[in-house]
Tab-separated table of C-alpha atoms in Angstrom:
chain	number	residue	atom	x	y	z
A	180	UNK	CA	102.051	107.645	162.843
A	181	UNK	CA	101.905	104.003	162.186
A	182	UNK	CA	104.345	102.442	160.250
A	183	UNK	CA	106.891	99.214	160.355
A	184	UNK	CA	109.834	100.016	161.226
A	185	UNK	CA	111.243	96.385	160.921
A	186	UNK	CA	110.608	94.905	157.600
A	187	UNK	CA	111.734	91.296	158.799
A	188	UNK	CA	108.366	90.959	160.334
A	189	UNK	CA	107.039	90.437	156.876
A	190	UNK	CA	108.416	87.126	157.061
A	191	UNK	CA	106.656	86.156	160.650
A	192	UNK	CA	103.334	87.935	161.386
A	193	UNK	CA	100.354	86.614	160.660
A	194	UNK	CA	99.692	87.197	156.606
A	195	UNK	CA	96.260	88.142	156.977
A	196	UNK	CA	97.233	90.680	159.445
A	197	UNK	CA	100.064	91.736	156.679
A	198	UNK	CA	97.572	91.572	154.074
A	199	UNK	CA	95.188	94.192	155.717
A	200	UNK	CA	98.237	96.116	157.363
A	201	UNK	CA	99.399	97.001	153.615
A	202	UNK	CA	96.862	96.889	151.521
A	203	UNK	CA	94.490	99.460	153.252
A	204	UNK	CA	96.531	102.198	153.409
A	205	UNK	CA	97.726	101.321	149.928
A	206	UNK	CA	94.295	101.110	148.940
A	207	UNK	CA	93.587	103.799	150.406
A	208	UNK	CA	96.010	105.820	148.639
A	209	UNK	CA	95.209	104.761	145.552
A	210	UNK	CA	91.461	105.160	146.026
A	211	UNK	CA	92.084	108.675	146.839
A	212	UNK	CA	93.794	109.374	144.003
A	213	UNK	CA	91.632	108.046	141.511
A	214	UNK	CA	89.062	110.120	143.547
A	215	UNK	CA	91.179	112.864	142.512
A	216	UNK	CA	90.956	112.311	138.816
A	217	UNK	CA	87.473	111.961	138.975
A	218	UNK	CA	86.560	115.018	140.758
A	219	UNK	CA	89.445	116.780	138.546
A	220	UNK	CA	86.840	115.663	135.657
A	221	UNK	CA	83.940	116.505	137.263
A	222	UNK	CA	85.202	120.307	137.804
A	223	UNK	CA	86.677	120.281	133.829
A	224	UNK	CA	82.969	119.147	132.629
A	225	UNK	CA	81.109	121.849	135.060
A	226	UNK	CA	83.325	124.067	135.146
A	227	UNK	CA	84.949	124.609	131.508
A	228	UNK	CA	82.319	122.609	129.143
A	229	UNK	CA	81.721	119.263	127.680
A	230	UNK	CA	83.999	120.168	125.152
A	231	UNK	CA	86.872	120.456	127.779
A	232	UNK	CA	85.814	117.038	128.714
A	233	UNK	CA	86.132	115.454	125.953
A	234	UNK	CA	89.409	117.323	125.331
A	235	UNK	CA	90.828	115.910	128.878
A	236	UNK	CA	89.891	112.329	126.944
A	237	UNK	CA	91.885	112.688	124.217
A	238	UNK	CA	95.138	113.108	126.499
A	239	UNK	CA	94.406	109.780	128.380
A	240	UNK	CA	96.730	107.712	125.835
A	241	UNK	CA	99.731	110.330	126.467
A	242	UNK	CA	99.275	110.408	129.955
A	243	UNK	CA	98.917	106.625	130.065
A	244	UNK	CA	102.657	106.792	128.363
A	245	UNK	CA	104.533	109.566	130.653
A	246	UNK	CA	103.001	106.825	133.269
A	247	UNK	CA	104.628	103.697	131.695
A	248	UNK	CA	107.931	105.053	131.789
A	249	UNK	CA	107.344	106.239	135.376
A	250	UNK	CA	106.189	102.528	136.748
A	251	UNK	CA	109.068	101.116	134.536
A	252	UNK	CA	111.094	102.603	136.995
A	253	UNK	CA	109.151	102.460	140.409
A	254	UNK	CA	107.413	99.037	140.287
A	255	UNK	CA	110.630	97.718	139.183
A	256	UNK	CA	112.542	99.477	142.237
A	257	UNK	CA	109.723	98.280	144.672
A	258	UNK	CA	109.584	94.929	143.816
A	259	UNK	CA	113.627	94.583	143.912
A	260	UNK	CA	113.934	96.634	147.174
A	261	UNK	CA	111.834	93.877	148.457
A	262	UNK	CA	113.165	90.807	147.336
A	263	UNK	CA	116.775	92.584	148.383
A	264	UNK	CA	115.289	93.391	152.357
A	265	UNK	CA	113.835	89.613	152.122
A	266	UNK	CA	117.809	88.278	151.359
A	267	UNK	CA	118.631	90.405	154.291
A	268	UNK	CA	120.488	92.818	152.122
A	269	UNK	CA	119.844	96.555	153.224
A	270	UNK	CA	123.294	98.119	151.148
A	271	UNK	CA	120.909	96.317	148.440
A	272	UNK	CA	118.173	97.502	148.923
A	273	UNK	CA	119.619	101.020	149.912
A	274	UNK	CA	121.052	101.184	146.133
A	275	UNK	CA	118.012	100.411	144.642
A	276	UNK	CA	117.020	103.778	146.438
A	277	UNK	CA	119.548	105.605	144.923
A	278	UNK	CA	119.777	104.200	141.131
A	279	UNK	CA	115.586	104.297	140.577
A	280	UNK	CA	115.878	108.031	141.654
A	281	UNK	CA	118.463	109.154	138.974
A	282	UNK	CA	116.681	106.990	136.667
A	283	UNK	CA	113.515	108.858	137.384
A	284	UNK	CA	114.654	112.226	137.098
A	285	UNK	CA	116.868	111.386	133.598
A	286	UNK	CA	113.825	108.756	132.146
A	287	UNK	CA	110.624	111.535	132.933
A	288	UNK	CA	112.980	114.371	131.421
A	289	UNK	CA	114.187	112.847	128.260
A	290	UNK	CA	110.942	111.777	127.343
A	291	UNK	CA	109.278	114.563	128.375
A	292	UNK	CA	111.301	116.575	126.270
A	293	UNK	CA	110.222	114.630	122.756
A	294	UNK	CA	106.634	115.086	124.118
A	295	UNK	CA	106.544	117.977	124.340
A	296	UNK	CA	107.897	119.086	120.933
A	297	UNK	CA	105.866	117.156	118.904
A	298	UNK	CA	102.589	117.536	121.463
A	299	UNK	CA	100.253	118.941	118.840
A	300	UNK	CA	101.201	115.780	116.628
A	301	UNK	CA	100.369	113.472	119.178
A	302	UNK	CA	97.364	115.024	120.266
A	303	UNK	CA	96.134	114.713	116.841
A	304	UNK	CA	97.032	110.871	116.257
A	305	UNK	CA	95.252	110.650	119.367
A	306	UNK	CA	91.864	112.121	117.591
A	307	UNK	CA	91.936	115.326	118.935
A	308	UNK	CA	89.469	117.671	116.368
A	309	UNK	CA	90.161	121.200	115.857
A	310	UNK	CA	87.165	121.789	118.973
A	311	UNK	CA	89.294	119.785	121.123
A	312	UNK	CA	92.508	120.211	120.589
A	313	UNK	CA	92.656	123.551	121.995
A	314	UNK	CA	91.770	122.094	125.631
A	315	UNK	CA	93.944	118.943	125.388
A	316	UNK	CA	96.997	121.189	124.287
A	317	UNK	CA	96.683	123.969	126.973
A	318	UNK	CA	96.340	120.526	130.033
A	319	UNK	CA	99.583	118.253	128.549
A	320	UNK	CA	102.263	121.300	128.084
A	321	UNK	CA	101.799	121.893	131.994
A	322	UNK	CA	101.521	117.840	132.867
A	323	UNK	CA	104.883	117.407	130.772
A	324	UNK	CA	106.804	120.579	132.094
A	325	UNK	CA	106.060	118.816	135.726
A	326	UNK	CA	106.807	115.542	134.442
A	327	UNK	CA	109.478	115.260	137.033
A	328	UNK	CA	107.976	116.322	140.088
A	329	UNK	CA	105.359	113.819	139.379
A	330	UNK	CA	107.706	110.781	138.064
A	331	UNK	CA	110.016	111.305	141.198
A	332	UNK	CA	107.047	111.070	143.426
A	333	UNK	CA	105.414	108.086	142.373
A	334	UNK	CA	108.724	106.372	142.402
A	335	UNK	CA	109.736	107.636	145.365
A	336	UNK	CA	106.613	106.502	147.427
A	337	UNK	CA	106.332	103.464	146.250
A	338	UNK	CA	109.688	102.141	147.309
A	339	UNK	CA	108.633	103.843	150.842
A	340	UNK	CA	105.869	101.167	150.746
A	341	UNK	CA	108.112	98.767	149.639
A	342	UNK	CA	110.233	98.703	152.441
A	343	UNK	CA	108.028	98.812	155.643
A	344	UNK	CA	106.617	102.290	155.447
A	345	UNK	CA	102.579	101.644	153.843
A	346	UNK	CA	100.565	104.536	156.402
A	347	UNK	CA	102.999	107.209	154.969
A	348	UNK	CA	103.584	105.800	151.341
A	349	UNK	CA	99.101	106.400	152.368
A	350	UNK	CA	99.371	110.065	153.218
A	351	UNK	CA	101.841	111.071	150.411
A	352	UNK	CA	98.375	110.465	148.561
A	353	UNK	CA	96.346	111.811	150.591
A	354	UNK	CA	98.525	115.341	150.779
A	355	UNK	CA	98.857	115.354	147.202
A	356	UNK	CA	95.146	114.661	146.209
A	357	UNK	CA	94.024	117.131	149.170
A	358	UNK	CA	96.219	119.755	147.862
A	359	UNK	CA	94.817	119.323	144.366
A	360	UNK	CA	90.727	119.016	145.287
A	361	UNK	CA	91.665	122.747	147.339
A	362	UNK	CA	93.405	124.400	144.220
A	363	UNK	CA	91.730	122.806	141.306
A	364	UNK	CA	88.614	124.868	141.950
A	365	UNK	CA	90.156	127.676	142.981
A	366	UNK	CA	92.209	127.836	139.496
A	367	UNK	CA	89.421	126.546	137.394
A	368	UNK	CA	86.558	128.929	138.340
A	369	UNK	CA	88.434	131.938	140.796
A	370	UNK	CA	91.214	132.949	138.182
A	371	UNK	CA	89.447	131.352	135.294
A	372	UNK	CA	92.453	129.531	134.072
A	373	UNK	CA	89.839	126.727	132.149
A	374	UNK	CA	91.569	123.394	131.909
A	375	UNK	CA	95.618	125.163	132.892
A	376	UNK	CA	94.317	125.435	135.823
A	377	UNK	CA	93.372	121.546	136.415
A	378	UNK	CA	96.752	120.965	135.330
A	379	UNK	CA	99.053	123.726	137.447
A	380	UNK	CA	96.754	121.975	140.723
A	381	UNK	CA	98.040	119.058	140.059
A	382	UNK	CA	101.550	119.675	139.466
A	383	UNK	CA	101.799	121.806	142.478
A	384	UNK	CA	99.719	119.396	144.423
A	385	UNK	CA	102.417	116.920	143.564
A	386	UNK	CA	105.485	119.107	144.431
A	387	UNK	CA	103.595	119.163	148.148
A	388	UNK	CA	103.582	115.417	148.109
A	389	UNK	CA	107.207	115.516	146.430
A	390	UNK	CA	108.607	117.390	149.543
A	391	UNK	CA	106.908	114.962	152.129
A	392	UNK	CA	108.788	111.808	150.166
A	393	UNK	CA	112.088	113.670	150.242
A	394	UNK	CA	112.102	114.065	153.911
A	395	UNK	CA	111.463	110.689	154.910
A	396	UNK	CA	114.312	109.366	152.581
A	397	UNK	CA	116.464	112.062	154.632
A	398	UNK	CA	116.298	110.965	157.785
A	399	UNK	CA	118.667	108.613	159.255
A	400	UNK	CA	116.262	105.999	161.585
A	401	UNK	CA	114.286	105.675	157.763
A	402	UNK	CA	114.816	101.713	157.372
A	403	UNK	CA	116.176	102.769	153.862
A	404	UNK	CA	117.591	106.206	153.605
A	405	UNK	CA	120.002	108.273	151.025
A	406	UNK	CA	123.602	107.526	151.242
A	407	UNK	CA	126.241	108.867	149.297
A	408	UNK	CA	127.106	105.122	147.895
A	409	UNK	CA	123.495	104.595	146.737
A	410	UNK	CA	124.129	107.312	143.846
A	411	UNK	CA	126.581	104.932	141.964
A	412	UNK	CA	124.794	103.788	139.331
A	413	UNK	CA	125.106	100.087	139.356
A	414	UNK	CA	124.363	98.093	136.113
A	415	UNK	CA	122.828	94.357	137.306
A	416	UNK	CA	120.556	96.938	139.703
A	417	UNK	CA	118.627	99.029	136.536
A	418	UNK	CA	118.813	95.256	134.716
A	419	UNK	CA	116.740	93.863	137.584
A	420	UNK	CA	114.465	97.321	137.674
A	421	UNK	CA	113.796	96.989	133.529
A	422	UNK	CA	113.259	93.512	133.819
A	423	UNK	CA	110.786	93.056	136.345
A	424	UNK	CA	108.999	96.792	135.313
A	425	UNK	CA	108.899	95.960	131.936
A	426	UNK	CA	105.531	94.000	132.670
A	427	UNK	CA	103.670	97.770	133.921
A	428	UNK	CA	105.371	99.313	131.645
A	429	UNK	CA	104.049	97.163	128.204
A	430	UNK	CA	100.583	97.218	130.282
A	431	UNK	CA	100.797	100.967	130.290
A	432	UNK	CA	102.284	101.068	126.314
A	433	UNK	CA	98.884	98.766	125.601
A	434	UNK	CA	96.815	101.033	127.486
A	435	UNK	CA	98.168	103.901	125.412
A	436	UNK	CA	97.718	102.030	122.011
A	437	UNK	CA	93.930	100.893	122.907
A	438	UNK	CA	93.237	104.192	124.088
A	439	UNK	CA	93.854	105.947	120.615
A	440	UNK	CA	91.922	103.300	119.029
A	441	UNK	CA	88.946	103.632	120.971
A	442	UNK	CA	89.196	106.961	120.609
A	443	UNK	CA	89.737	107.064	116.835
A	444	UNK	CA	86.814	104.727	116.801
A	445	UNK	CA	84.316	106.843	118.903
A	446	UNK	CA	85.225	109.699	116.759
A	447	UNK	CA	83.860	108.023	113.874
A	448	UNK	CA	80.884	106.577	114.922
A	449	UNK	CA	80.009	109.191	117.880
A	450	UNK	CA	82.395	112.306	117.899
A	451	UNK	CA	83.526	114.291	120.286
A	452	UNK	CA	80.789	114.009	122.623
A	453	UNK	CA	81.335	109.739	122.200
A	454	UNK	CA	85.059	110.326	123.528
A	455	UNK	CA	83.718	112.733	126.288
A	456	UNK	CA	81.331	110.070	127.414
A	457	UNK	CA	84.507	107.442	127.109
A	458	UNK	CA	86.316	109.614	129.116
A	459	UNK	CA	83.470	109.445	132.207
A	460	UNK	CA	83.456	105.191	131.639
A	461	UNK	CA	87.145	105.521	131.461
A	462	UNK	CA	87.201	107.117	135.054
A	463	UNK	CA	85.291	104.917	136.922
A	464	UNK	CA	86.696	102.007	135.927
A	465	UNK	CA	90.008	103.215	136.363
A	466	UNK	CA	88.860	103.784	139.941
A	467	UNK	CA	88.260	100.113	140.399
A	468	UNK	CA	91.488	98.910	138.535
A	469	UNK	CA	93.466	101.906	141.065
A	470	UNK	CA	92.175	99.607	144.056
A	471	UNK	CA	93.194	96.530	142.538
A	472	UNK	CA	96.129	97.933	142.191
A	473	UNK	CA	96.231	99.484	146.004
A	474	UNK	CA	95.552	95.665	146.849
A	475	UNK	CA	98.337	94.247	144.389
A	476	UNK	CA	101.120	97.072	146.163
A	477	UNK	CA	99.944	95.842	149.631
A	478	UNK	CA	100.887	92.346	148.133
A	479	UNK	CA	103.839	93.339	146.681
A	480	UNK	CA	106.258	93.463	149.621
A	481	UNK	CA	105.130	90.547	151.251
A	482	UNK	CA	105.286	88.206	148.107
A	483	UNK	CA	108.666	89.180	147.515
A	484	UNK	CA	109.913	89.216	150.981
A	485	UNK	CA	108.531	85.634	151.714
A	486	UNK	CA	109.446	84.547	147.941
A	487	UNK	CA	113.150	85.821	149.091
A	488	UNK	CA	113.263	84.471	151.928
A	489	UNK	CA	112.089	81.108	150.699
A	490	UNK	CA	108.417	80.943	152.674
A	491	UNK	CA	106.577	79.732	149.674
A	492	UNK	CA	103.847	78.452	151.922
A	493	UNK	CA	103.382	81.923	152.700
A	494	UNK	CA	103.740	83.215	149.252
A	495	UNK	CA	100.972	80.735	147.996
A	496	UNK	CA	98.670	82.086	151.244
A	497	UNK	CA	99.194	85.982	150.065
A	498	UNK	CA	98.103	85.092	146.658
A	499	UNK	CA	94.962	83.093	147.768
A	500	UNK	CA	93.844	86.028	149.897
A	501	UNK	CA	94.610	88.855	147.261
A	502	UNK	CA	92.559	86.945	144.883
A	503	UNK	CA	89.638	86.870	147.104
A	504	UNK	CA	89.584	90.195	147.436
A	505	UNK	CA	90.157	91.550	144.223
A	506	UNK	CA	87.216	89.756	143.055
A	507	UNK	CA	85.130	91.263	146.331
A	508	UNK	CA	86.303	94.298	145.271
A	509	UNK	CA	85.109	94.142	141.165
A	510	UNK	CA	81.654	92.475	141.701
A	511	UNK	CA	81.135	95.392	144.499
A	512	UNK	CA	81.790	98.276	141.734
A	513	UNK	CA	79.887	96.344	139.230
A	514	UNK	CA	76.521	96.140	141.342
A	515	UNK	CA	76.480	100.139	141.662
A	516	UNK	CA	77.387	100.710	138.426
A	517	UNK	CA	75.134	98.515	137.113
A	518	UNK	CA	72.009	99.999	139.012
A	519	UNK	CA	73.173	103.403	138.766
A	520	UNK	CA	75.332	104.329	135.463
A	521	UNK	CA	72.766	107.659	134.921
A	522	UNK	CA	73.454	109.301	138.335
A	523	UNK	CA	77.108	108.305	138.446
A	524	UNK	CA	77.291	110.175	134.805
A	525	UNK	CA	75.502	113.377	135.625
A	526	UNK	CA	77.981	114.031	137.692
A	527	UNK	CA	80.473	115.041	135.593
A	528	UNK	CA	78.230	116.548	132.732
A	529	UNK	CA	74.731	117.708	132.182
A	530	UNK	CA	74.784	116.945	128.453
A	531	UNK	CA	72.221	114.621	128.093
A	532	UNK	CA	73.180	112.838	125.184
A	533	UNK	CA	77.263	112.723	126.565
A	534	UNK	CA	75.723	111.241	129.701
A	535	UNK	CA	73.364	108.961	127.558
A	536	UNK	CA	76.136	107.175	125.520
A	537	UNK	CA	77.828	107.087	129.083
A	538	UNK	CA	75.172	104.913	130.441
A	539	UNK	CA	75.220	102.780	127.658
A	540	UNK	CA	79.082	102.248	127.739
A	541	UNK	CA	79.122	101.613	131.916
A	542	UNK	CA	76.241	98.676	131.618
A	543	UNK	CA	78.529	97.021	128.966
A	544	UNK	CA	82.067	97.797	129.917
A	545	UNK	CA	81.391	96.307	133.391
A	546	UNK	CA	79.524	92.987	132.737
A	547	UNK	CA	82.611	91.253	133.195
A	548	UNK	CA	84.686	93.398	135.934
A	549	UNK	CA	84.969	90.646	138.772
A	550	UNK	CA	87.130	88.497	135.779
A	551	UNK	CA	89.431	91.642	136.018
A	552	UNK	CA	89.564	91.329	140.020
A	553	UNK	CA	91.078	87.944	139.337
A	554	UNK	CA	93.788	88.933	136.509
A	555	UNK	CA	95.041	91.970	137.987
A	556	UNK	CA	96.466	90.023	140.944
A	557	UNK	CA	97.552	87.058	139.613
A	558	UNK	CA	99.502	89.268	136.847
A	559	UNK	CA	101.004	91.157	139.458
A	560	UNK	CA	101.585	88.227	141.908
A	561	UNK	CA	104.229	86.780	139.255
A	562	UNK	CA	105.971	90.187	138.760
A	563	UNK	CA	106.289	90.494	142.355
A	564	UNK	CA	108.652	86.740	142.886
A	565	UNK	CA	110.223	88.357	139.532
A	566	UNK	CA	108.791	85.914	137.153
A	567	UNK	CA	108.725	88.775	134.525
A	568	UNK	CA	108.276	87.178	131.349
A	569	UNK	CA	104.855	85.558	132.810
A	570	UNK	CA	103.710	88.937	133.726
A	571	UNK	CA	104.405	90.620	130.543
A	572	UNK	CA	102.415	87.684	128.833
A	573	UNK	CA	99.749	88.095	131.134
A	574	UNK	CA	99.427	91.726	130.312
A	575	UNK	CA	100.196	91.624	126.471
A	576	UNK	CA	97.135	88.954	126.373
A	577	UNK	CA	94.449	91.143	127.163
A	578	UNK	CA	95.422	94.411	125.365
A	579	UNK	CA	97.000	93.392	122.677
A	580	UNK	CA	95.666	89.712	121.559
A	581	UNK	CA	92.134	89.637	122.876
A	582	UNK	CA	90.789	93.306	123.307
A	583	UNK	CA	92.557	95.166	120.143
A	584	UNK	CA	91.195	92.642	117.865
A	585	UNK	CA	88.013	93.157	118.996
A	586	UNK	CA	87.665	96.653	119.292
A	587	UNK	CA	88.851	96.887	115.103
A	588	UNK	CA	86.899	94.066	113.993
A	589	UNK	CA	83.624	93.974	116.251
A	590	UNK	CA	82.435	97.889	115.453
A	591	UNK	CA	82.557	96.892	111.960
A	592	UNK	CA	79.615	94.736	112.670
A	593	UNK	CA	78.038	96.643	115.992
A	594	UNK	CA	79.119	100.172	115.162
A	595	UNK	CA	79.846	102.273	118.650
A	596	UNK	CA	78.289	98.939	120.584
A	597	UNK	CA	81.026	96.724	119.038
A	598	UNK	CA	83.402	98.958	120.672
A	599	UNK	CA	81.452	98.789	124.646
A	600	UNK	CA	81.481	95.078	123.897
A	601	UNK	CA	85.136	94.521	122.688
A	602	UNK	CA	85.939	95.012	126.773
A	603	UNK	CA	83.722	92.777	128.695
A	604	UNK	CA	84.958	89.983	125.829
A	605	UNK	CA	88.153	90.435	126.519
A	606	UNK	CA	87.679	90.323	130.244
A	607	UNK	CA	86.362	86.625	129.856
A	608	UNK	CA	89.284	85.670	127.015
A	609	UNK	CA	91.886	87.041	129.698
A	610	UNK	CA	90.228	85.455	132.645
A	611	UNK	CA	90.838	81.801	130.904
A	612	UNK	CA	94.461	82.902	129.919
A	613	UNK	CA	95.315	83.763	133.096
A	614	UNK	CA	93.844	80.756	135.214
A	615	UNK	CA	95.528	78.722	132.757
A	616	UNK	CA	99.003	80.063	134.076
A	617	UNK	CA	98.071	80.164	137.407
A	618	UNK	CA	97.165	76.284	137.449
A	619	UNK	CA	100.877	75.438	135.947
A	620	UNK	CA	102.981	77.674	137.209
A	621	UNK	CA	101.815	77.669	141.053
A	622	UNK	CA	103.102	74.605	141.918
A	623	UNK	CA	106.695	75.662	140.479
A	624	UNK	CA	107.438	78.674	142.787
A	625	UNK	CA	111.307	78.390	142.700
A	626	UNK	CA	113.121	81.477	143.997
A	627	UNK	CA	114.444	83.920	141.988
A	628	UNK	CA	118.042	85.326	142.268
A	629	UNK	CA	117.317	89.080	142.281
């Protein structure tokens, strides 16, 4: 198994090499996982109904919530595991082990915990109708109850990454979406357990993937390992892991907010079957943004290594690659979606007029997807040399003062278009915003103390 066992080499290799070294498997990982949620659609819509479908779209915003507490927590810890290893400090870095774990475990329960007794509530802010609700009930008590398997994962593997380990933080994925794709069917359409089923697969899948992540942090020769003085919960530590995870973690808390618009939205100018078909656009282009975000992890350690260590040269040479291909990567996804939106949305339904209004939503929603290439790594570049408050901006820009606007003014106007079109607008707004930072703020890379 490949892996590097010395992170200092972060700091001398070639970063191209780097570049590719960490971002595949990360990539990779997060490809696969997306994978995962799109195939997990694809056997709810065949396998339980359209209905269910649409019912798995109305718990998008609370799922994109239970995730913005867990990357609170694990993109902080990454990024400040790597910045410590840059500084040379491994006690540092060893603590940040320790702390993001117990935060974790006490973060994904406590909030699991309000979630779950007011899910019906939620689900129903959310525009869930009495067809759906049923579906989107049944899937988010079993996501919450494993709400710490999952939360400790994620957080877990990422620091792995973090600190030299990318081809395992790769297979974690891979073991917990291959577990999943083998009992997802098997629960969905051998025991009949409907849209429980979808959700017990991927809670066990992610116990599997749980167990691999313990057992590296076990061992000993791990770079970054348990130790009994890593459990101590040290204050300026979670300060530095809220700080620089608050960016995700508002990003996430957007998500959530646009999400229940949109869908409040579709339900009143397209219904259920409207949210269903938001649910299919939804998927794919969180596939794209998942290997942005593959690319922007493979980034991660070696921006704040080299920003730790002082190698700005370096720094500024990771960001000018990343960019390149993030925007590769966008204008890529948006020539086959463009060309084939009806194929790509048959596969997860054969209600013609679900996968109609799909089509319709993919031509518009991805006019403007290489812009997105080019945000999501220059966002992420400044949250990895712990420029936070740049970051959050960054992120708060695009949800909050470009898209929601548009997506409650323009469907006044455009009806259920106004709502495809709020996105690619926003794209373009963002895409100024953020070059706009970039230009005066790259030439004042000062290291942070961290």
């Amino acid at each position: 198994m490949t892996s590097i066992n010395n992170p200092h080499s972060i700091g001398t290799e070639p970063v191209g090499k780097l570049l590719l070294q960490y971002s595949i498997p990360a990539i990779a990982g997060m490809t696969v996982v997306s994978l995962y949620h799109i195939i997990d659609s694809i056997f709810i819509g065949n396998g339980v109904g359209a209905m269910a479908l649409s019912g798995l779209a109305i718990t998008f915003p609370l799922m994109n919530l239970l995730m913005a507490f867990c990357t609170l927590i694990s993109s902080g810890a990454s990024t400040v595991s790597s910045i410590r290893l840059g500084q040379k400090d491994l006690e540092g870095a060893t603590n940040v082990l320790g702390n993001a774990l117990i935060l974790c475990v006490v973060n994904s329960i406590l909030v699991g915990i309000i979630s779950y007794i007011f899910l019906d509530n939620i689900l129903l802010f959310f525009a869930a109708s009495e067809a759906t609700l049923p579906y989107a009930r049944d899937f988010m008590q079993i996501i919450i109850i494993g709400a710490p398997i999952s939360h400790v994962m994620i957080g877990l593997n990422n620091i792995m990454r973090a600190t030299g380990y990318p081809m395992k933080a790769m297979l974690t994925s891979m073991v917990s979406v291959a577990s999943n794709i083998i009992l997802a069917p098997i629960f969905i359409y051998y025991f009949r357990w409907g849209i429980s089923g979808a959700a017990t697969a991927t809670i066990l899948s992610q116990s599997i993937a749980l167990i691999w992540v313990l057992k590296h942090f076990m061992q000993k020769d791990s770079f970054v390992h348990f130790t009994r003085k890593g459990w101590k919960i040290r204050l300026p530590i979670l300060s530095n892991i809220f700080a620089i995870g608050m960016s995700p973690f508002l990003m996430n808390v957007c998500a959530c907010a646009i999400i229940v618009v949109i869908n409040n939205s579709l339900q009143t100018y397209g219904g259920d079957l409207a949210i269903g078909a938001y649910g299919i656009v939804s998927r794919l282009l969180t596939f794209f943004f998942m290997v942005l975000l593959g690319l922007t992890m493979g980034m991660q350690p070696i921006v704040g290594y080299n920003y730790g260590a002082l190698k700005m040269q370096r720094v500024k040479q990771t960001l000018k690659l990343g960019i390149i291909a993030g925007v590769v990567i966008t204008a890529v996804g948006t020539f086959f979606i463009e060309v084939f939106p009806r194929t790509i949305s048959g596969f997860f339904t054969d209600n013609d007029e679900q996968i109609g209004i799909a089509v319709r939503g993919l031509r518009i929603c991805t006019l403007m997807l290489p812009t997105v290439g080019w945000g999501v790594v220059i966002s992420n570049f400044f949250q990895s040399i712990g420029k936070a408050r740049i970051s959050i901006f960054l992120s708060l820009c695009r949800q909050l003062f470009y898209f929601l606007p548009c997506l409650l003014i323009l469907p006044m106007y455009f009806g259920q278009s106004g709502i495809w079109v709020a996105i690619p607008v926003s794209d373009f707004l963002a895409f100024i915003t953020t070059t706009i930072c970039l230009l005066v703020y790259i030439r004042k890379l000062d290291p942070v103390k961290c």
